[in-house]
Each structure stands twice: as C-alpha cells, then as structure tokens.
PDB file of C-alpha atoms in Angstrom:
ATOM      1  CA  UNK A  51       7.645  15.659  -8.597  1.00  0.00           C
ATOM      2  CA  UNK A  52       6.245  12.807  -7.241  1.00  0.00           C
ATOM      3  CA  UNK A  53       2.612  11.523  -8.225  1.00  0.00           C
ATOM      4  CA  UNK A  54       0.344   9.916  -5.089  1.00  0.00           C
ATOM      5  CA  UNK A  55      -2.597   8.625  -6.620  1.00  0.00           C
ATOM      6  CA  UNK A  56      -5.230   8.213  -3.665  1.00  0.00           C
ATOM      7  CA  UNK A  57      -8.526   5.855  -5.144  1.00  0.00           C
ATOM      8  CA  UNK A  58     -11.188   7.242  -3.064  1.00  0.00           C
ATOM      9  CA  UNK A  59     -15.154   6.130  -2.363  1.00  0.00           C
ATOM     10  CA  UNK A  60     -15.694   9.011  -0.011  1.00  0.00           C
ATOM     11  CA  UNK A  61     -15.295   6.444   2.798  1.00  0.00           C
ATOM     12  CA  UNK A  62     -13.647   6.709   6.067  1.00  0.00           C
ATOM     13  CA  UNK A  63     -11.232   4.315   5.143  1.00  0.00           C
ATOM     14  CA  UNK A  64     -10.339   6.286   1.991  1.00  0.00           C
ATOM     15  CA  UNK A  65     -10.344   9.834   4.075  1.00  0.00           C
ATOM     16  CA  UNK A  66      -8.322   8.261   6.243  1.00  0.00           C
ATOM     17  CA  UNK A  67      -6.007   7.229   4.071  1.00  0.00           C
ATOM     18  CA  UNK A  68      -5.771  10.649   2.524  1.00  0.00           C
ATOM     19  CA  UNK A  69      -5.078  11.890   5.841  1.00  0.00           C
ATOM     20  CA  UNK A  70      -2.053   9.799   6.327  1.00  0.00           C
ATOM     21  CA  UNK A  71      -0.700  10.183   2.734  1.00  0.00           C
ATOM     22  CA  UNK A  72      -0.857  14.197   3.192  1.00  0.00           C
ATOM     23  CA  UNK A  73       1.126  13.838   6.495  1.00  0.00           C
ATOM     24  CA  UNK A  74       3.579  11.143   5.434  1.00  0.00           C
ATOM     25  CA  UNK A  75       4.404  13.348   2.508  1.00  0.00           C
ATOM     26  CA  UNK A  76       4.502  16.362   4.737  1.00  0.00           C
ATOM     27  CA  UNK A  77       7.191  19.096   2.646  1.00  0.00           C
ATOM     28  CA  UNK A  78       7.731  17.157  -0.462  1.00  0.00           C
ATOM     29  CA  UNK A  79       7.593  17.989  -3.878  1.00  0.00           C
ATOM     30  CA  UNK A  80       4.170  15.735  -4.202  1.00  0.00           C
ATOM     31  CA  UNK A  81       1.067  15.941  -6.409  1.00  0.00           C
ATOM     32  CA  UNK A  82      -1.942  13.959  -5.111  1.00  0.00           C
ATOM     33  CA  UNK A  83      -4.536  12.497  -7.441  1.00  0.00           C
ATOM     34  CA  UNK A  84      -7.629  11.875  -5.998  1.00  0.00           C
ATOM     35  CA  UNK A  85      -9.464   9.174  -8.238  1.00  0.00           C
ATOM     36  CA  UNK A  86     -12.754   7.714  -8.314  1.00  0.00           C
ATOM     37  CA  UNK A  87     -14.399   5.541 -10.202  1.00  0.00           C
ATOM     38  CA  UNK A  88     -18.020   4.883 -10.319  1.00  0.00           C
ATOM     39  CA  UNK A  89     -20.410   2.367 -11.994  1.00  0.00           C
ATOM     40  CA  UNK A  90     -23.462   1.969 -13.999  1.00  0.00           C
ATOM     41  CA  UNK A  91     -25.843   0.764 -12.165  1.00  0.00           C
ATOM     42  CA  UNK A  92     -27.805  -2.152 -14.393  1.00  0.00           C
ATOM     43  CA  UNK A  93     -31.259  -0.936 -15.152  1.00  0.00           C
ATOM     44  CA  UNK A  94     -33.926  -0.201 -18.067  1.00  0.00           C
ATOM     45  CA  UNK A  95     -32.032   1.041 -21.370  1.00  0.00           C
ATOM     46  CA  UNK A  96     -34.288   4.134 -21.440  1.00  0.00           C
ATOM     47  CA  UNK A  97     -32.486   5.298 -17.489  1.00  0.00           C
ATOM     48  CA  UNK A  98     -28.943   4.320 -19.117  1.00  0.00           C
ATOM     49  CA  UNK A  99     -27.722   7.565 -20.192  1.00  0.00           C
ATOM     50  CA  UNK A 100     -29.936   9.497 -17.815  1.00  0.00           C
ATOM     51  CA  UNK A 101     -28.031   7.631 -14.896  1.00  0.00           C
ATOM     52  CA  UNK A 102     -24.745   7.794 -16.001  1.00  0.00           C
ATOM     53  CA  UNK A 103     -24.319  11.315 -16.381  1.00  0.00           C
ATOM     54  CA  UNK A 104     -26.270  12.130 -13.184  1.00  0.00           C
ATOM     55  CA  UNK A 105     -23.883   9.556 -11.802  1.00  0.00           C
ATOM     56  CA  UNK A 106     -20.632  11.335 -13.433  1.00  0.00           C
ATOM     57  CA  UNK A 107     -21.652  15.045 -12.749  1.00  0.00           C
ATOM     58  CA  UNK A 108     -22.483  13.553  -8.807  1.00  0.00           C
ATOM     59  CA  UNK A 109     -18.277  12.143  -8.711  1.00  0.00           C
ATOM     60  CA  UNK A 110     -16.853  15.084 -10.476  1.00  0.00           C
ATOM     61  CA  UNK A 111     -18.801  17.600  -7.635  1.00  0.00           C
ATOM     62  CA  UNK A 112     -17.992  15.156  -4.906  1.00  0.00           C
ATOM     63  CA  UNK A 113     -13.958  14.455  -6.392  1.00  0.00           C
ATOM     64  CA  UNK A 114     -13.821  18.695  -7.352  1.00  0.00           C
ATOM     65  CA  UNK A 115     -14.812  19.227  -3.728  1.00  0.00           C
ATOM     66  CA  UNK A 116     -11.949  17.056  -2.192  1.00  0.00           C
ATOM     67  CA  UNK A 117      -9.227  18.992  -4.161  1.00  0.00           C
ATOM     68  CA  UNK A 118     -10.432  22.344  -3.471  1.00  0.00           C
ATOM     69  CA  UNK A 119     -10.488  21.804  -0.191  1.00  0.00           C
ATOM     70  CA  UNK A 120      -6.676  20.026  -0.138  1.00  0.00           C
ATOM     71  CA  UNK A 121      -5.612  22.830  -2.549  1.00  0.00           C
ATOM     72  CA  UNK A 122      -6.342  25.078   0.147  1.00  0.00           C
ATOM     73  CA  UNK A 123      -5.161  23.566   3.444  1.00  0.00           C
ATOM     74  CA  UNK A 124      -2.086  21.572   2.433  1.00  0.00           C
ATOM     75  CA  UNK A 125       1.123  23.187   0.073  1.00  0.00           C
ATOM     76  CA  UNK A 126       0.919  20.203  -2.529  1.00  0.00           C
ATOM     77  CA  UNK A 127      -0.782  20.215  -6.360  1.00  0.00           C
ATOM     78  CA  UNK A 128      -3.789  18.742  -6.228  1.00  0.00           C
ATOM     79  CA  UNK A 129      -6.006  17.413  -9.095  1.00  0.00           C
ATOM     80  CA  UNK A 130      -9.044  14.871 -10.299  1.00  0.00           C
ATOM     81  CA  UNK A 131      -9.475  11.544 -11.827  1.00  0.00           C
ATOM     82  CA  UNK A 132     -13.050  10.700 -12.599  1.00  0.00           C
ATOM     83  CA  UNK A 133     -14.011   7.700 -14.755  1.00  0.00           C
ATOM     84  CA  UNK A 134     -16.537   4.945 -15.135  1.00  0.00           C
ATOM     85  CA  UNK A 135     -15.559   1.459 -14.400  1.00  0.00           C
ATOM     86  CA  UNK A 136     -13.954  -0.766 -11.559  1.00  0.00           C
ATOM     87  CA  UNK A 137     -11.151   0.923  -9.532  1.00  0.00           C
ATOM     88  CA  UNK A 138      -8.251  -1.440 -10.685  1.00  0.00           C
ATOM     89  CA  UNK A 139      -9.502  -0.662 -14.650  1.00  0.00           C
ATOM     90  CA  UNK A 140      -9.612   3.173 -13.872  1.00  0.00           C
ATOM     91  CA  UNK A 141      -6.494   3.175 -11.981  1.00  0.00           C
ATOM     92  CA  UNK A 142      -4.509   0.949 -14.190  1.00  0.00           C
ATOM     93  CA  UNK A 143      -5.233   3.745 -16.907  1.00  0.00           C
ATOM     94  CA  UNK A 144      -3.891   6.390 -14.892  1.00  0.00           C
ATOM     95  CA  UNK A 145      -0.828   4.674 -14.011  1.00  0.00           C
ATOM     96  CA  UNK A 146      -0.091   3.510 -17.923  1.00  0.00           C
ATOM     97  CA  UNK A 147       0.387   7.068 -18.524  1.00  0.00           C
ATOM     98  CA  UNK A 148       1.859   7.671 -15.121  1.00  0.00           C
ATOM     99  CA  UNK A 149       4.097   4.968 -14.406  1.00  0.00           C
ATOM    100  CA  UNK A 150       6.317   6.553 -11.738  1.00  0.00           C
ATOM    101  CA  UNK A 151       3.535   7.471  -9.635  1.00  0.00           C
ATOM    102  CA  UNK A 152       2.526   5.761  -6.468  1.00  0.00           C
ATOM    103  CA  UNK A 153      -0.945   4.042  -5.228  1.00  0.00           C
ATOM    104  CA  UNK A 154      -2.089   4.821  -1.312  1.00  0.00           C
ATOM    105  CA  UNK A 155      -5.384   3.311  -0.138  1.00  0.00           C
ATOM    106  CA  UNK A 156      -7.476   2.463   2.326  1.00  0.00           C
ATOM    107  CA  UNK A 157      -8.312  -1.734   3.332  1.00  0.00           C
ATOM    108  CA  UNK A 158     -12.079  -1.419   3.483  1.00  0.00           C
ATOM    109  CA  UNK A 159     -14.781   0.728   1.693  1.00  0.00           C
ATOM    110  CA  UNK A 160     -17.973   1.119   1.585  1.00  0.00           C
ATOM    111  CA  UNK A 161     -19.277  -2.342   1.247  1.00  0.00           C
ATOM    112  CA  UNK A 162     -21.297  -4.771   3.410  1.00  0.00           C
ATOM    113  CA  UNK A 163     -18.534  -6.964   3.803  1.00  0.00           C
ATOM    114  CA  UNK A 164     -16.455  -3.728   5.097  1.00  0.00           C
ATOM    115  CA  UNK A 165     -16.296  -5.041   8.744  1.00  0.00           C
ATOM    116  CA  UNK A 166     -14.478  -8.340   7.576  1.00  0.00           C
ATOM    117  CA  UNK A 167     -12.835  -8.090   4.560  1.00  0.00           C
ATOM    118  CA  UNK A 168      -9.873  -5.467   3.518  1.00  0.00           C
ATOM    119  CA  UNK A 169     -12.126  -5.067   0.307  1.00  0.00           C
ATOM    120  CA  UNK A 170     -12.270  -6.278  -3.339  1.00  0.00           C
ATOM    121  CA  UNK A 171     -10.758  -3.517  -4.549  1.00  0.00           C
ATOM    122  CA  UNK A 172      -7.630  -3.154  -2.422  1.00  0.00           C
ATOM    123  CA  UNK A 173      -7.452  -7.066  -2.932  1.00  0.00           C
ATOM    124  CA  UNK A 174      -7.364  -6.213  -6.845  1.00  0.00           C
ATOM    125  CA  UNK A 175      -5.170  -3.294  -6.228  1.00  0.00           C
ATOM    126  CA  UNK A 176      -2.218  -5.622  -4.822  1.00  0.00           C
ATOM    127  CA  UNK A 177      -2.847  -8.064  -7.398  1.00  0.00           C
ATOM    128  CA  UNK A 178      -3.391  -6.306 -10.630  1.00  0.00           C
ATOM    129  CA  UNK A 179      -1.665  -2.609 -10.393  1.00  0.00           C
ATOM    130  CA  UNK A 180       2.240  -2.823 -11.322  1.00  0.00           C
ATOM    131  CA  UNK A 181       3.066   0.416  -8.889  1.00  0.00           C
ATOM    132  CA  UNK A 182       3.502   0.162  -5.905  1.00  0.00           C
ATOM    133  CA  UNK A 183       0.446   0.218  -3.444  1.00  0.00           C
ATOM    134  CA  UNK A 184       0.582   1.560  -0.240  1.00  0.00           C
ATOM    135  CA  UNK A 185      -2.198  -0.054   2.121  1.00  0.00           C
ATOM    136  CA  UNK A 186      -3.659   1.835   5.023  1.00  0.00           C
ATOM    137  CA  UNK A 187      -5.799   0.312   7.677  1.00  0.00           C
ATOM    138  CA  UNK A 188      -8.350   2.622   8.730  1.00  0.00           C
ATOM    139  CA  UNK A 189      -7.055   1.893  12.064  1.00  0.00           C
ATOM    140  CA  UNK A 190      -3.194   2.656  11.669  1.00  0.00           C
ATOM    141  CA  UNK A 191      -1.779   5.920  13.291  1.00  0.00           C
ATOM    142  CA  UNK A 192      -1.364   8.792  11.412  1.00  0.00           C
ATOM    143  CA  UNK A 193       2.598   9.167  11.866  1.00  0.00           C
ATOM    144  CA  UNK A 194       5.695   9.179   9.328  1.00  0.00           C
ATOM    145  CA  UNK A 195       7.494   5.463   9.769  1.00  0.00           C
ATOM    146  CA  UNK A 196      10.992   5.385  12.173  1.00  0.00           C
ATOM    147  CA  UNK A 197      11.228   1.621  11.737  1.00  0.00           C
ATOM    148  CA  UNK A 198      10.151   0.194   8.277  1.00  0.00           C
ATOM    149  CA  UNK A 199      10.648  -3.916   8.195  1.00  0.00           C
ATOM    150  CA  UNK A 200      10.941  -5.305   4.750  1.00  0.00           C
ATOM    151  CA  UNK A 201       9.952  -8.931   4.402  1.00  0.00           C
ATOM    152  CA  UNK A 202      12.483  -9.260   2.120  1.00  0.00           C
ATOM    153  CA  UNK A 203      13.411 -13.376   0.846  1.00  0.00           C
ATOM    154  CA  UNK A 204      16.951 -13.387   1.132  1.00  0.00           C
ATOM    155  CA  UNK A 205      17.753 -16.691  -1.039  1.00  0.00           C
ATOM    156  CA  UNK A 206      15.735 -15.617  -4.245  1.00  0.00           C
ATOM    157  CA  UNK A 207      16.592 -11.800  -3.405  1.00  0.00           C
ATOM    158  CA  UNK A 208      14.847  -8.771  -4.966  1.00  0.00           C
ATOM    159  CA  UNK A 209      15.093 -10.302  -7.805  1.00  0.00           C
ATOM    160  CA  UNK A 210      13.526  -7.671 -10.673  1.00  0.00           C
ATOM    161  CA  UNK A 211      11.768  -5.665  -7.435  1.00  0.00           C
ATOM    162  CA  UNK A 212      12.532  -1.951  -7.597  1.00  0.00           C
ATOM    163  CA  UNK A 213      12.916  -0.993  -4.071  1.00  0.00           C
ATOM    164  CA  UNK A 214      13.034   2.817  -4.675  1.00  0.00           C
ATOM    165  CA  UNK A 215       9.825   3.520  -3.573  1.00  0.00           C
ATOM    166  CA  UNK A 216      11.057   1.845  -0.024  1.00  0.00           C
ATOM    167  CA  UNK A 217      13.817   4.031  -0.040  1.00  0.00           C
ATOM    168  CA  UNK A 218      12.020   7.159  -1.099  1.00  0.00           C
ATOM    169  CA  UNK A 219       9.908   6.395   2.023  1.00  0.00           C
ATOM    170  CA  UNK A 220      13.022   5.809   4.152  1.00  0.00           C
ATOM    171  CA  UNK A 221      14.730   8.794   3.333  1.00  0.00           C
ATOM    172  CA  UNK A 222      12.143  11.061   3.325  1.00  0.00           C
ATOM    173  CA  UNK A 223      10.713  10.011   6.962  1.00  0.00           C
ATOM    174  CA  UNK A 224      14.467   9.675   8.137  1.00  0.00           C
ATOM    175  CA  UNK A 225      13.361   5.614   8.832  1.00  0.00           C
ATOM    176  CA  UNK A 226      15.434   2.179   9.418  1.00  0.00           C
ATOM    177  CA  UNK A 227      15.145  -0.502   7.535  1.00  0.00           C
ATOM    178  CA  UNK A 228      14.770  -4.357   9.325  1.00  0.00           C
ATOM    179  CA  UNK A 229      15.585  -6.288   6.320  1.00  0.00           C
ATOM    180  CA  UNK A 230      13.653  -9.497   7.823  1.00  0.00           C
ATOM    181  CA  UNK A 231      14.012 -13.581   6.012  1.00  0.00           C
ATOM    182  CA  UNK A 232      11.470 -16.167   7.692  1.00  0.00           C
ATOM    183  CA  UNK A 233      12.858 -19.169   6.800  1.00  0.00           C
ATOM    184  CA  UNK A 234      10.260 -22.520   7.135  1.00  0.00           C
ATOM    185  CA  UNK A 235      11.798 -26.144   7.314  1.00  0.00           C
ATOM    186  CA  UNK A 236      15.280 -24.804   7.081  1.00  0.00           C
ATOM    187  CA  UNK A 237      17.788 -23.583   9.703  1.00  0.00           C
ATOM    188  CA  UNK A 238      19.137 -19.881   9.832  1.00  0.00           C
ATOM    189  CA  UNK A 239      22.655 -21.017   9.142  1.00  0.00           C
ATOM    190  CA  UNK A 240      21.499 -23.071   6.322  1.00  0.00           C
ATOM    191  CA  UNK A 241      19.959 -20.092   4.807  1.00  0.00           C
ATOM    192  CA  UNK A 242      22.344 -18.274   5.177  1.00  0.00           C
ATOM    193  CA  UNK A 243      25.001 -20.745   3.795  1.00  0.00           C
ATOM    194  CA  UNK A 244      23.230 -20.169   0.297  1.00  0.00           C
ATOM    195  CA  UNK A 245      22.283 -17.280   0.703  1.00  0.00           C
ATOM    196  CA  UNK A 246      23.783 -14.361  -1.735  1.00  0.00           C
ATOM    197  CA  UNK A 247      21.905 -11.538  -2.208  1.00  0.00           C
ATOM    198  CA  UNK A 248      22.748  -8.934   0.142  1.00  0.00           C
ATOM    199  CA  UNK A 249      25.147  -6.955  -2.204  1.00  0.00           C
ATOM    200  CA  UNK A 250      21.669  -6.472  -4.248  1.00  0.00           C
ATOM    201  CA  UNK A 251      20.251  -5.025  -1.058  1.00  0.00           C
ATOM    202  CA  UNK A 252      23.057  -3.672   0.236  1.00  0.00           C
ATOM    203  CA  UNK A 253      23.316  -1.206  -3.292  1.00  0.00           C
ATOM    204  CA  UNK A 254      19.382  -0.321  -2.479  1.00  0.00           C
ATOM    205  CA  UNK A 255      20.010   0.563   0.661  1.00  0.00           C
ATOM    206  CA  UNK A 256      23.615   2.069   0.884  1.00  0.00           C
ATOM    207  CA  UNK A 257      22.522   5.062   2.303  1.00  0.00           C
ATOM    208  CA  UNK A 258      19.643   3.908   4.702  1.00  0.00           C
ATOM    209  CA  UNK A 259      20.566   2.740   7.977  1.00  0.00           C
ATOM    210  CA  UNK A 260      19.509  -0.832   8.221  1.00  0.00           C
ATOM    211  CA  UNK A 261      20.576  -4.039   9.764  1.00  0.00           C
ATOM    212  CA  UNK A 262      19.513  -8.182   9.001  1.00  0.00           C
ATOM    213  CA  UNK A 263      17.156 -10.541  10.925  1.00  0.00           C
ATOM    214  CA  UNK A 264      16.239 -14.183  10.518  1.00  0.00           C
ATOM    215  CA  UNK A 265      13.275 -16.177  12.183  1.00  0.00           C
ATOM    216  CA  UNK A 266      12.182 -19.319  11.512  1.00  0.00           C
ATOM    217  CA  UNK A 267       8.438 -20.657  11.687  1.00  0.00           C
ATOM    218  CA  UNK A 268       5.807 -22.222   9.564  1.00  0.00           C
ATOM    219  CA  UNK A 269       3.303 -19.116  10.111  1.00  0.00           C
ATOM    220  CA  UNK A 270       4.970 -16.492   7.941  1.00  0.00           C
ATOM    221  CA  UNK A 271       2.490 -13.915   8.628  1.00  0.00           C
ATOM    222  CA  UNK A 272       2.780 -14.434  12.593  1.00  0.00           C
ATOM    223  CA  UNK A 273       6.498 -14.369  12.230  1.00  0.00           C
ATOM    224  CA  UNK A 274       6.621 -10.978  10.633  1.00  0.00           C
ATOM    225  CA  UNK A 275       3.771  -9.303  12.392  1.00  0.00           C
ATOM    226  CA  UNK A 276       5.134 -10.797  16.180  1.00  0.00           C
ATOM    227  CA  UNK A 277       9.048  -9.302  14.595  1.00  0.00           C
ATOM    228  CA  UNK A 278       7.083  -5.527  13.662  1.00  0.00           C
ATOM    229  CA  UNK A 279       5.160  -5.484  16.980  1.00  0.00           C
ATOM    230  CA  UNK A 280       8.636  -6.240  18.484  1.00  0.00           C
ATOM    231  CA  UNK A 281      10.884  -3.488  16.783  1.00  0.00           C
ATOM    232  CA  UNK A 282       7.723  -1.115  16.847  1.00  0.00           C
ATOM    233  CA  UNK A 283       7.851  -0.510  13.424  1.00  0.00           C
ATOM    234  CA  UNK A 284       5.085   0.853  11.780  1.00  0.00           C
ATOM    235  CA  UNK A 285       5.279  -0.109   7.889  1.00  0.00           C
ATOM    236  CA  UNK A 286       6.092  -3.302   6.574  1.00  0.00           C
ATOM    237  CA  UNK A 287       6.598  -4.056   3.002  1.00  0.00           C
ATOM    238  CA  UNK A 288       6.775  -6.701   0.645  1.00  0.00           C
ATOM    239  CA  UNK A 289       6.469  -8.097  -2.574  1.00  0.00           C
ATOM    240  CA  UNK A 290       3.107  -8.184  -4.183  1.00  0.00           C
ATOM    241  CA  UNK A 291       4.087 -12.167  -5.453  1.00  0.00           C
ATOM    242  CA  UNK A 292       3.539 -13.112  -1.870  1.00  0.00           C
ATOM    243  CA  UNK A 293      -0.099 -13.097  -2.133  1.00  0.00           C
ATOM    244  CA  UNK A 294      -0.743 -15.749   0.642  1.00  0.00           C
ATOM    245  CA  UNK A 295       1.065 -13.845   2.586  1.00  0.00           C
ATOM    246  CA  UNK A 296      -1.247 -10.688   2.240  1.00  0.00           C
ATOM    247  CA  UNK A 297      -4.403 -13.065   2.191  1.00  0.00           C
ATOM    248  CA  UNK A 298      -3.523 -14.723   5.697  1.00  0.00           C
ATOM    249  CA  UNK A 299      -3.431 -11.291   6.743  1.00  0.00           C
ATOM    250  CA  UNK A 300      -6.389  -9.490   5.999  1.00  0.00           C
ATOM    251  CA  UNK A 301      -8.819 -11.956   5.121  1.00  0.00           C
ATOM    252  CA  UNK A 302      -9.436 -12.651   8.477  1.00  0.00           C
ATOM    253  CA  UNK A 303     -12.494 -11.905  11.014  1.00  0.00           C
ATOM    254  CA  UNK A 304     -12.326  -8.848  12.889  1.00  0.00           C
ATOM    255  CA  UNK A 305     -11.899 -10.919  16.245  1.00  0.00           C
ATOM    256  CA  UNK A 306      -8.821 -12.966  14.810  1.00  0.00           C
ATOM    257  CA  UNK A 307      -7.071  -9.867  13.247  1.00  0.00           C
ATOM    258  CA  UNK A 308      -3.485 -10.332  13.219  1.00  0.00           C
ATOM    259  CA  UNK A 309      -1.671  -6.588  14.686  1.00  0.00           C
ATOM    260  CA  UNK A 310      -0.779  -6.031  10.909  1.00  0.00           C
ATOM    261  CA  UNK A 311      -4.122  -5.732   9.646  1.00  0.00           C
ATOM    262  CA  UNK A 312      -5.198  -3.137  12.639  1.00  0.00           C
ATOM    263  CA  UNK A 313      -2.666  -0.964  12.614  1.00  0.00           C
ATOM    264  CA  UNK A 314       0.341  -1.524  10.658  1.00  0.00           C
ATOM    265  CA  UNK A 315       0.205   0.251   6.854  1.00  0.00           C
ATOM    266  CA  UNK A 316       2.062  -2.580   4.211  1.00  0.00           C
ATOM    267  CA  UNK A 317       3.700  -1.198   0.891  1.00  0.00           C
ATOM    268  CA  UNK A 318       3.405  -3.562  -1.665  1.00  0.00           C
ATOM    269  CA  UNK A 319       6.268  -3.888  -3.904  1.00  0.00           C
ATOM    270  CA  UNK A 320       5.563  -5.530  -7.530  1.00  0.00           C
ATOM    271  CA  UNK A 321       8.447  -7.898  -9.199  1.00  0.00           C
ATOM    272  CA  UNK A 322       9.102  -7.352 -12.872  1.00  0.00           C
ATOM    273  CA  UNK A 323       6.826 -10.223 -14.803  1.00  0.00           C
TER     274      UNK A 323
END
C-alpha cells in the first residue's frame, strides 16, 4: 500500500492539493496522511501550557474532521498526524518511520507573503525531506498526467536518484515520459558525444513509453517550462539538487510567473547524499 502524506494548514492551497492527490490516486491501493503541525505561539510562561493544549485539541478536531469526511467519500484509508513544531521537523518524523511514503503539497499557505512566494514550508519541503515531494500550485488542473517531462541531466545521469516514484506515477495514470537535457554553452551533438547514461534510464523506464529531447539555452527554467507548455504536459519532475532551478521558478512575482509555477504540478526527486 502506498503512503501519501498530505501536510495541510487548512488552506486552499493545501485543500486543493488534497483534491488533486485523491483524484490522481483515483483506484489505488493508497493511504493518505493528513498532517499538521502547529506552533507555540511565544507568550507569558503562565499561558504556555494553557495554549498549547487548546492549540493541540483545536488541530486534532480540525485534522479528525478532514479524515472523517475523506473516510467517507473516497475508497482509500485515511488517518492523522498531529504534532507541534515546523512542518519539515514534523514531517521528517513521519517519513523516518515511513520511508516509502510520498509527500504532496500545496505552493502557498496561509501566510502574508502567500500571493508571492510558493511558501517557506514547501521551500523547506524540497530542500530538507529525502521523499519525494509532489508540488501543487493552487492553480494547476485537477487531472491525472498524459505527458510527464522529466528534466532529467543526461551527462551526470540519475546518478543515486530513484525514479520509481516517476514511474509509479506513469504507470498508474497510463502517462509518457519526455526525458528532456538543456544543455548551456555546449552543442546538442557535443552532449551527446559524452553522453552515456541512457541504459540507466532506459532500465527505469523499460516499460513506460517515452522518447529523448535536447534544447539548448542559458535560461534553464524557460527552456523546460516553453518545452512542457509545448508537449502539453502537465507534471514535470526533477531532482531536488537543482535548487536554482526550483527558485527561478517560484520565487517570482505573481505578474512574472513563469507557466510552471501557475499551473504545472513538479515532483521533486531527491539524489542519494
């Protein structure tokens, strides 16, 4: 069975990303985890404890109320994770003891900063949590992907990067693969010259149908969004290492959003330290 852990701040960001997780994983053997975490706010030492349970009984009614209600619309387990501290600490716990399970969440929550940023803690989430993370703009369609690109680099190769949960998604959602290499500074036939790492991805995705594209330009992020806007796919993922990549993209204004960042969901892929 497969574990979906879903952090959630009761946002509309974070509904809707429950909303696409329960219909991507439409008729699988899944079990979702809704987790929050909450904080302490700082204050007198005599409110402390006062606070914090008020605070922790006010999740688990809030968290209790989310499963019930998925329990009894959707055909999937369904259960609670409910601790004090910040999301990446609470969800890092989780995953220690669940390793195989997978993150989905939304880019913004509910935070001043919400109209600008994709938010600290899905920032944190790509950087610190060693499963992969499945980012979903609150803006993305709710649809299972037919055309997934990986923005895969094609001279270092996936190099300790376990692309299973790209081909879970793949074969579960019946989706090709556009196994895309920018290459910046360098020709295509130079790249490809020295290039030897397809048989790696060729053994990932040996039963996926999926095909090879190069581009070259200095703007990585253009390059791959301009090539997903093209084939009309509507995941893209990546390795979590790339983290300019991933900053270019959503730390950006609203009015210079690149089409990733307003509609496209990106699974980030970790590489083994």
């Amino acid at each position: 069975m497969q574990t979906v852990v879903i952090p959630t701040d009761f946002s509309e960001s974070a509904n809707h990303a429950i909303k696409y997780a329960t219909a991507l994983f439409e008729g699988q053997d899944v079990k979702f985890v809704f987790l929050h975490a909450y904080q302490i706010p700082v204050t007198v030492p005599s409110t402390v404890i006062v606070g914090a349970d008020m605070l922790k009984e006010k999740a688990q009614k809030q968290v209790g109320e989310l499963v019930s209600n998925y329990r009894n619309t959707l055909k999937h387990d369904a259960a609670s994770n409910v601790d004090e501290g910040e999301v990446v600490d609470v969800l890092n716990t989780y995953l220690k003891e669940n390793p195989d399970a997978m993150v989905v969440m939304g880019t913004k929550g509910n935070s001043v900063l919400s109209e600008f940023l994709i938010g600290s803690n899905t920032v944190n989430a790509i950087r610190y949590v060693h499963q992969p993370v499945l980012i979903v703009p609150k803006e993305s369609r709710i649809e299972k992907p037919r055309v997934i690109v990986y923005a895969a680099d094609l001279v270092q190769g996936p190099v300790g990067v376990d692309l299973t949960p790209l081909t879970r998604i793949a074969e579960m959602t019946n989706a090709e693969i556009r196994v895309l290499h920018v290459t910046k500074g360098d020709s295509v036939e130079n790249i490809k010259s020295r290039m030897g790492v397809e048989d790696a991805i060729e053994k990932a995705l040996k039963h996926i149908i999926h095909s090879y594209h190069y581009e070259e330009g200095d703007d990585i992020a253009h390059v791959i969004s301009q090539f997903a806007d093209l084939e009309n796919a509507s995941m893209v993922a990546m390795v979590a290492r790339h983290n300019k990549f991933l900053d270019r993209i959503f730390h950006q204004s609203v009015t210079k959003k690149v089409a990733l960042h307003s509609r496209i969901p990106i699974l980030s892929l970790h590489a083994n330290s």
